Amino acid sequence: MPIAIKDYTWEETETTVHITVPIKGNSSSKADIFSSDDYIKVNSPPYIFEVFLFGDVDDGRSVAQLGDSVITFKLTKKEPGTWGQLSSTGDKEKLKEKRQVAVTAAHKRAEEQREEKKRKKREKEKFALNEQIRLENEEKERIREIKEAEIQRVTKELEEWKKQTQEEPPGDDPNPAFRHDDGDDEGEDDDDDEEEVRDEKSLIDKLPPPRSRQNISVTFTPRVFPTPLRESRVQEEEEWLKKQAEARKIPEIDDDDLTAEERNPFWLKDKGDSFFKGGNFLAAVNAYNTAIRLNGKVPAFYSNRAACHLKLRNFIKCVEDCSKAIELLTPPVQANASSRLKAYTRRGTAFCELELYAEGLQDYEAALKIDPKNEQIRQDSERIRKVIQGTS
């Protein structure tokens, strides 16, 4: 039950009221202050200060100053005069109703302020958009004027050039190569033209013919498995390859907080691997978590996160992630043998840390079936078996 603060002080003038409220045991900056025109409340658990003012004040012009374990209210009266007392009197129901009215009015005022902020924000955005459109239009108009001025300049130069060529006499042609003379030279010009035509024809005849179009066919050798047909696991291999191809399809996710790189789960896996190598296991777990959220069908994500949980001694989570990885590593084929080996050994280690030695031995034996020549796994299996025999 809250404790009421009664050792407050107050004083008044014709236009203002000063109230000093001590805050016991807490900082004044952490106190919750609520005020209206006729109601003030300060909540600093386990203490509370509440007063229904004798008269109305202008809440918009009033202030509350936070001091060292004290809050000072400077209230401006709506109507000048002397109150003689700080709080108004009345029965509990009326005071409760008055409190409810003050809270409702404060909420309404806060809602109006939020709407006003939204309206001003929309107006600023609209003004910024209009200003940007205006600047773009001015830039377009400037470019158009530059183009028109350039066209007019080029047109004027062309007209002047035409005018100069029309006014020049035939004898003053600056380029004699284009001057035509009357007389016997016309026959010589015709002979030159015929000779040029013959030279062009002979040059065309010497060009090689265009190459004919051909098609290039590419064939691939079929995949051959080293095992006999009666022992072949072609179907399991194909099923595993199909699952891998489906798992590598990156789905689309609607999350504005993720960058283009963070939307790639395999990029996140590489980041998690680098964090793990650096010893930052929590960061690695976060990277694998996001990768799994993007694509939860890749067993490597769960197996690598299980390794992090094993380092962090979160053994139950390690068991869960290893079990999920083993579930995704089906059917068991040679292509995923290394991944299954890691998942079984990590889960077996987690079981042993939880003192579930029988379950741990089963996982180590399953790993030994995958790699019978692994001496480390064989030695660990023997140690677990001795622990079980010793406890039994």
Coordinates of C-alpha atoms in Angstrom, one line a residue:
M1 CA 0.0 0.0 0.0
P2 CA 1.5 3.4 -0.9
I3 CA 2.5 5.8 1.8
A4 CA 1.1 9.4 1.5
I5 CA 3.6 12.3 1.7
K6 CA 2.3 14.8 4.3
D7 CA 5.4 16.8 5.1
Y8 CA 5.1 19.0 2.1
T9 CA 5.0 22.8 2.3
W10 CA 3.2 25.5 0.3
E11 CA 2.9 29.2 0.0
E12 CA 0.9 31.5 -2.3
T13 CA 0.7 35.0 -3.7
E14 CA -2.2 36.7 -5.5
T15 CA -1.2 35.0 -8.8
T16 CA 1.0 32.0 -8.0
V17 CA 1.2 29.0 -5.7
H18 CA 4.5 27.3 -4.7
I19 CA 4.4 23.7 -3.5
T20 CA 7.5 21.8 -2.2
V21 CA 7.2 18.0 -2.1
P22 CA 10.1 16.0 -0.6
I23 CA 11.0 12.7 -2.3
K24 CA 12.3 10.2 0.3
G25 CA 14.7 7.5 -0.6
N26 CA 14.5 8.0 -4.4
S27 CA 15.8 10.4 -6.9
S28 CA 13.3 13.1 -8.0
S29 CA 14.1 12.4 -11.7
K30 CA 12.6 8.9 -11.3
A31 CA 9.3 10.2 -9.9
D32 CA 6.1 10.0 -12.0
I33 CA 4.4 13.4 -12.1
F34 CA 0.9 14.1 -13.3
S35 CA -0.8 17.5 -13.2
S36 CA -3.9 19.2 -14.5
D37 CA -5.8 22.4 -13.9
D38 CA -7.1 21.3 -10.5
Y39 CA -5.2 18.1 -9.6
I40 CA -1.5 17.2 -8.9
K41 CA -0.1 13.7 -8.3
V42 CA 3.5 12.6 -7.7
N43 CA 4.2 8.8 -7.6
S44 CA 7.6 7.7 -6.2
P45 CA 7.1 4.1 -4.8
P46 CA 6.4 3.5 -2.1
Y47 CA 5.5 7.1 -1.5
I48 CA 2.7 9.1 -3.2
F49 CA 1.7 12.8 -3.1
E50 CA -1.8 13.7 -4.2
V51 CA -3.8 17.0 -3.9
F52 CA -7.0 18.4 -5.3
L53 CA -6.3 22.1 -5.6
F54 CA -8.7 24.6 -4.0
G55 CA -8.8 26.6 -7.2
D56 CA -8.0 26.2 -10.9
V57 CA -4.5 26.9 -12.3
D58 CA -3.2 27.3 -15.8
D59 CA -1.5 24.0 -16.4
G60 CA 0.2 25.2 -19.6
R61 CA 2.0 28.0 -17.8
S62 CA 2.8 26.1 -14.6
V63 CA 6.2 24.3 -14.2
A64 CA 7.7 21.6 -12.0
Q65 CA 11.4 21.9 -11.0
L66 CA 13.3 18.7 -10.0
G67 CA 15.9 19.3 -7.3
D68 CA 17.9 17.1 -5.0
S69 CA 15.3 14.7 -3.6
V70 CA 12.7 17.4 -3.9
I71 CA 10.1 18.6 -6.5
T72 CA 9.0 22.2 -6.5
F73 CA 5.7 23.2 -8.3
K74 CA 5.2 26.8 -9.5
L75 CA 1.6 27.1 -10.4
T76 CA -0.1 30.1 -12.1
K77 CA -3.6 30.9 -10.9
K78 CA -6.3 31.3 -13.5
E79 CA -8.0 34.0 -11.5
P80 CA -6.0 36.3 -9.1
G81 CA -6.9 36.0 -5.4
T82 CA -6.1 34.4 -2.1
W83 CA -7.1 30.8 -1.5
G84 CA -6.3 30.4 2.2
Q85 CA -6.0 26.6 1.8
L86 CA -4.3 24.4 -0.8
S87 CA -6.7 21.5 -1.2
S88 CA -10.4 21.4 -1.7
T89 CA -12.8 19.4 0.4
G90 CA -15.5 16.9 -0.5
D91 CA -16.5 13.3 -0.2
K92 CA -14.5 10.5 -1.7
E93 CA -16.9 9.9 -4.5
K94 CA -16.7 13.5 -5.7
L95 CA -12.9 13.5 -5.4
K96 CA -12.7 10.2 -7.3
E97 CA -14.9 11.6 -10.0
K98 CA -12.8 14.7 -10.1
R99 CA -9.6 12.6 -10.4
Q100 CA -11.1 10.7 -13.3
V101 CA -12.1 13.9 -15.1
A102 CA -8.6 15.2 -14.7
V103 CA -7.0 12.0 -16.1
T104 CA -9.4 11.9 -19.0
A105 CA -8.7 15.5 -19.8
A106 CA -4.9 14.9 -19.6
H107 CA -5.2 11.9 -22.0
K108 CA -7.3 13.9 -24.4
R109 CA -4.8 16.8 -24.3
A110 CA -1.9 14.3 -24.9
E111 CA -3.8 12.8 -27.8
E112 CA -4.4 16.2 -29.3
Q113 CA -0.7 17.0 -28.9
R114 CA 0.2 13.8 -30.7
E115 CA -2.2 14.6 -33.5
E116 CA -0.8 18.1 -33.8
K117 CA 2.7 16.7 -34.0
K118 CA 1.6 14.3 -36.7
R119 CA -0.1 17.1 -38.6
K120 CA 3.0 19.3 -38.4
K121 CA 5.2 16.4 -39.5
R122 CA 2.9 15.8 -42.5
E123 CA 3.0 19.5 -43.4
K124 CA 6.9 19.5 -43.2
E125 CA 7.0 16.4 -45.4
K126 CA 4.6 18.0 -47.9
F127 CA 6.6 21.2 -47.9
A128 CA 9.9 19.3 -48.4
L129 CA 8.3 17.4 -51.3
N130 CA 6.9 20.6 -52.9
E131 CA 10.3 22.2 -52.5
Q132 CA 12.1 19.3 -54.1
I133 CA 9.6 19.3 -57.0
R134 CA 10.1 23.1 -57.4
L135 CA 13.9 22.7 -57.5
E136 CA 13.7 19.9 -60.0
N137 CA 11.4 22.0 -62.2
E138 CA 13.8 24.9 -62.0
E139 CA 16.6 22.6 -63.0
K140 CA 14.7 21.3 -65.9
E141 CA 13.8 24.8 -67.1
R142 CA 17.4 25.8 -66.8
I143 CA 18.5 22.9 -68.9
R144 CA 15.8 23.6 -71.5
E145 CA 16.9 27.2 -71.8
I146 CA 20.5 26.1 -72.3
K147 CA 19.4 23.7 -75.0
E148 CA 17.3 26.4 -76.7
A149 CA 20.2 28.9 -76.6
E150 CA 22.5 26.3 -78.1
I151 CA 20.1 25.5 -80.9
Q152 CA 19.6 29.2 -81.7
R153 CA 23.4 29.7 -81.7
V154 CA 24.0 26.8 -84.1
T155 CA 21.1 27.8 -86.3
K156 CA 22.5 31.4 -86.5
E157 CA 26.0 30.1 -87.4
L158 CA 24.5 27.8 -90.1
E159 CA 22.5 30.7 -91.6
E160 CA 25.6 32.9 -91.7
W161 CA 27.6 30.1 -93.3
K162 CA 24.9 29.6 -96.0
K163 CA 24.8 33.3 -96.7
Q164 CA 28.6 33.5 -97.1
T165 CA 28.6 30.5 -99.5
Q166 CA 25.9 32.1 -101.7
E167 CA 27.6 35.5 -101.9
E168 CA 31.1 34.1 -102.9
P169 CA 31.8 34.2 -106.7
P170 CA 32.6 30.9 -108.6
G171 CA 36.2 32.0 -109.3
D172 CA 37.0 32.5 -105.6
D173 CA 36.1 28.9 -104.5
P174 CA 38.5 28.2 -101.7
N175 CA 38.5 24.5 -102.4
P176 CA 39.6 23.8 -106.0
A177 CA 39.0 20.1 -105.7
F178 CA 35.2 20.7 -106.0
R179 CA 35.4 23.2 -108.8
H180 CA 34.0 22.0 -112.2
D181 CA 35.5 23.4 -115.4
D182 CA 33.9 23.4 -118.8
G183 CA 35.8 21.9 -121.7
D184 CA 37.5 18.6 -122.5
D185 CA 38.0 17.6 -118.8
E186 CA 34.5 16.1 -118.5
G187 CA 35.5 13.0 -120.4
E188 CA 38.5 12.5 -118.1
D189 CA 36.2 12.7 -115.1
D190 CA 33.9 10.0 -116.5
D191 CA 36.8 7.7 -117.1
D192 CA 38.0 8.2 -113.5
D193 CA 34.5 7.3 -112.2
E194 CA 34.3 4.1 -114.2
E195 CA 37.8 3.1 -113.0
E196 CA 36.7 3.6 -109.3
V197 CA 33.7 1.5 -109.8
R198 CA 35.8 -1.4 -111.3
D199 CA 38.2 -1.2 -108.4
E200 CA 35.3 -1.5 -105.9
K201 CA 33.9 -4.5 -107.7
S202 CA 37.3 -6.2 -107.8
L203 CA 37.7 -5.5 -104.0
I204 CA 34.3 -7.0 -103.3
D205 CA 35.1 -10.1 -105.3
K206 CA 38.3 -10.7 -103.2
L207 CA 36.3 -10.7 -99.9
P208 CA 35.8 -14.2 -98.4
P209 CA 32.3 -15.5 -98.3
P210 CA 30.4 -15.4 -94.9
R211 CA 30.7 -18.3 -92.6
S212 CA 27.9 -20.8 -92.4
R213 CA 26.0 -21.1 -89.2
Q214 CA 26.6 -24.3 -87.2
N215 CA 25.4 -25.8 -83.9
I216 CA 27.7 -27.1 -81.1
S217 CA 26.3 -30.0 -79.1
V218 CA 27.5 -30.6 -75.6
T219 CA 27.1 -34.0 -73.9
F220 CA 27.8 -34.9 -70.3
T221 CA 29.0 -38.3 -69.1
P222 CA 26.5 -40.0 -66.7
R223 CA 27.4 -40.1 -63.0
V224 CA 28.7 -43.5 -62.1
F225 CA 28.7 -44.8 -58.5
P226 CA 31.5 -47.0 -57.4
T227 CA 29.3 -49.6 -55.8
P228 CA 27.5 -52.4 -57.6
L229 CA 23.9 -52.0 -58.7
R230 CA 22.6 -54.4 -56.0
E231 CA 24.3 -52.3 -53.3
S232 CA 23.8 -48.9 -55.0
R233 CA 22.4 -46.0 -53.1
V234 CA 21.6 -43.9 -56.1
Q235 CA 18.1 -43.2 -54.9
E236 CA 19.3 -42.0 -51.5
E237 CA 22.0 -39.9 -53.1
E238 CA 19.6 -38.2 -55.5
E239 CA 17.1 -37.6 -52.7
W240 CA 19.9 -36.0 -50.5
L241 CA 21.1 -33.8 -53.4
K242 CA 17.5 -32.7 -54.1
K243 CA 17.1 -31.7 -50.4
Q244 CA 20.3 -29.8 -50.5
A245 CA 19.2 -27.9 -53.6
E246 CA 15.9 -27.0 -52.0
A247 CA 17.6 -26.0 -48.7
R248 CA 19.9 -23.6 -50.6
K249 CA 17.0 -21.6 -52.0
I250 CA 17.0 -18.3 -50.2
P251 CA 13.4 -17.3 -49.3
E252 CA 12.1 -13.8 -49.4
I253 CA 11.6 -12.2 -45.9
D254 CA 9.9 -8.9 -45.2
D255 CA 12.2 -7.3 -42.6
D256 CA 13.4 -3.8 -43.1
D257 CA 16.0 -4.1 -40.3
L258 CA 18.0 -6.6 -42.3
T259 CA 20.6 -5.5 -44.9
A260 CA 21.0 -7.1 -48.3
E261 CA 23.9 -9.2 -46.9
E262 CA 22.0 -10.2 -43.7
R263 CA 19.2 -11.6 -45.9
N264 CA 21.6 -14.3 -47.1
P265 CA 21.6 -17.2 -44.5
F266 CA 24.9 -18.6 -45.9
W267 CA 26.6 -15.3 -45.4
L268 CA 25.3 -15.3 -41.8
K269 CA 26.7 -18.8 -41.4
D270 CA 30.2 -17.6 -42.5
K271 CA 29.9 -14.8 -40.0
G272 CA 28.9 -17.2 -37.2
D273 CA 31.9 -19.5 -38.1
S274 CA 34.3 -16.5 -37.9
F275 CA 32.8 -15.5 -34.5
F276 CA 33.2 -19.1 -33.3
K277 CA 36.8 -19.2 -34.3
G278 CA 37.4 -16.0 -32.5
G279 CA 35.8 -17.3 -29.3
N280 CA 32.7 -15.0 -29.4
F281 CA 30.2 -17.8 -29.0
L282 CA 27.2 -15.6 -28.1
A283 CA 27.6 -13.6 -31.3
A284 CA 27.9 -16.8 -33.3
V285 CA 24.6 -18.0 -31.8
N286 CA 22.9 -14.8 -32.8
A287 CA 24.2 -15.2 -36.4
Y288 CA 23.0 -18.8 -36.6
N289 CA 19.6 -17.8 -35.1
T290 CA 19.0 -15.3 -37.9
A291 CA 20.2 -17.8 -40.5
I292 CA 17.8 -20.4 -39.2
R293 CA 15.0 -17.8 -39.2
L294 CA 15.7 -17.2 -42.9
N295 CA 16.1 -20.9 -43.8
G296 CA 15.5 -23.6 -41.3
K297 CA 16.2 -26.6 -43.7
V298 CA 20.1 -26.5 -43.6
P299 CA 21.5 -29.0 -41.1
A300 CA 24.8 -27.1 -40.8
F301 CA 23.1 -24.2 -39.1
Y302 CA 21.8 -26.4 -36.3
S303 CA 25.0 -28.4 -36.0
N304 CA 27.2 -25.3 -35.7
R305 CA 24.8 -23.6 -33.2
A306 CA 25.0 -26.8 -31.2
A307 CA 28.8 -26.5 -31.1
C308 CA 28.3 -23.0 -29.6
H309 CA 25.9 -24.2 -27.0
L310 CA 28.3 -26.9 -26.1
K311 CA 31.0 -24.2 -25.5
L312 CA 28.5 -22.2 -23.5
R313 CA 27.5 -25.3 -21.5
N314 CA 23.9 -25.1 -22.7
F315 CA 23.7 -28.8 -23.0
I316 CA 19.9 -29.2 -23.4
K317 CA 19.9 -26.7 -26.3
C318 CA 22.9 -28.6 -27.8
V319 CA 21.0 -31.8 -27.7
E320 CA 18.0 -30.2 -29.4
D321 CA 20.1 -28.7 -32.2
C322 CA 22.0 -31.9 -32.8
S323 CA 18.7 -33.9 -33.0
K324 CA 17.3 -31.4 -35.5
A325 CA 20.5 -31.6 -37.6
I326 CA 20.4 -35.4 -37.6
E327 CA 16.8 -35.3 -38.6
L328 CA 17.7 -33.1 -41.6
L329 CA 20.7 -35.3 -42.5
T330 CA 18.5 -38.0 -43.9
P331 CA 18.8 -40.2 -45.8
P332 CA 22.2 -41.1 -44.5
V333 CA 24.6 -41.1 -47.4
Q334 CA 28.3 -40.8 -47.9
A335 CA 27.9 -37.1 -48.9
N336 CA 26.7 -36.2 -45.4
A337 CA 28.8 -38.7 -43.4
S338 CA 31.1 -36.0 -42.0
S339 CA 28.1 -33.8 -40.8
R340 CA 26.4 -36.8 -39.2
L341 CA 29.6 -37.7 -37.4
K342 CA 29.9 -34.2 -35.9
A343 CA 26.2 -34.1 -34.8
Y344 CA 26.4 -37.5 -33.1
T345 CA 29.7 -36.7 -31.2
R346 CA 28.4 -33.3 -30.1
R347 CA 25.1 -34.8 -28.9
G348 CA 26.9 -37.6 -27.1
T349 CA 29.2 -35.2 -25.4
A350 CA 26.2 -33.1 -24.2
F351 CA 24.4 -36.3 -22.9
C352 CA 27.5 -37.2 -20.9
E353 CA 27.7 -33.7 -19.4
L354 CA 24.1 -34.2 -18.4
E355 CA 25.2 -37.5 -16.8
L356 CA 23.0 -39.4 -19.3
Y357 CA 25.8 -41.8 -20.1
A358 CA 23.7 -44.5 -21.8
E359 CA 22.4 -42.1 -24.4
G360 CA 25.8 -40.6 -24.8
L361 CA 27.3 -44.1 -25.5
Q362 CA 24.6 -44.8 -28.1
D363 CA 25.6 -41.6 -30.0
Y364 CA 29.3 -42.4 -29.8
E365 CA 28.7 -45.9 -31.1
A366 CA 26.6 -44.4 -34.0
A367 CA 29.5 -42.1 -34.8
L368 CA 31.9 -45.0 -34.7
K369 CA 29.8 -46.9 -37.3
I370 CA 30.2 -43.9 -39.6
D371 CA 34.0 -43.7 -39.1
P372 CA 35.3 -47.1 -37.7
K373 CA 38.9 -46.0 -38.0
N374 CA 38.6 -42.9 -35.7
E375 CA 40.6 -43.8 -32.6
Q376 CA 39.6 -40.8 -30.6
I377 CA 35.9 -41.7 -30.8
R378 CA 36.8 -45.3 -30.0
Q379 CA 38.7 -44.3 -26.9
D380 CA 35.9 -41.9 -25.8
S381 CA 33.4 -44.8 -26.2
E382 CA 35.5 -47.1 -24.0
R383 CA 35.7 -44.4 -21.3
I384 CA 32.0 -43.9 -21.3
R385 CA 31.4 -47.7 -21.1
K386 CA 33.7 -47.9 -18.1
V387 CA 31.8 -45.1 -16.4
I388 CA 28.5 -47.0 -17.0
Q389 CA 29.9 -50.3 -15.7
G390 CA 31.4 -48.5 -12.6
T391 CA 28.1 -46.8 -11.7
S392 CA 26.1 -50.0 -12.2

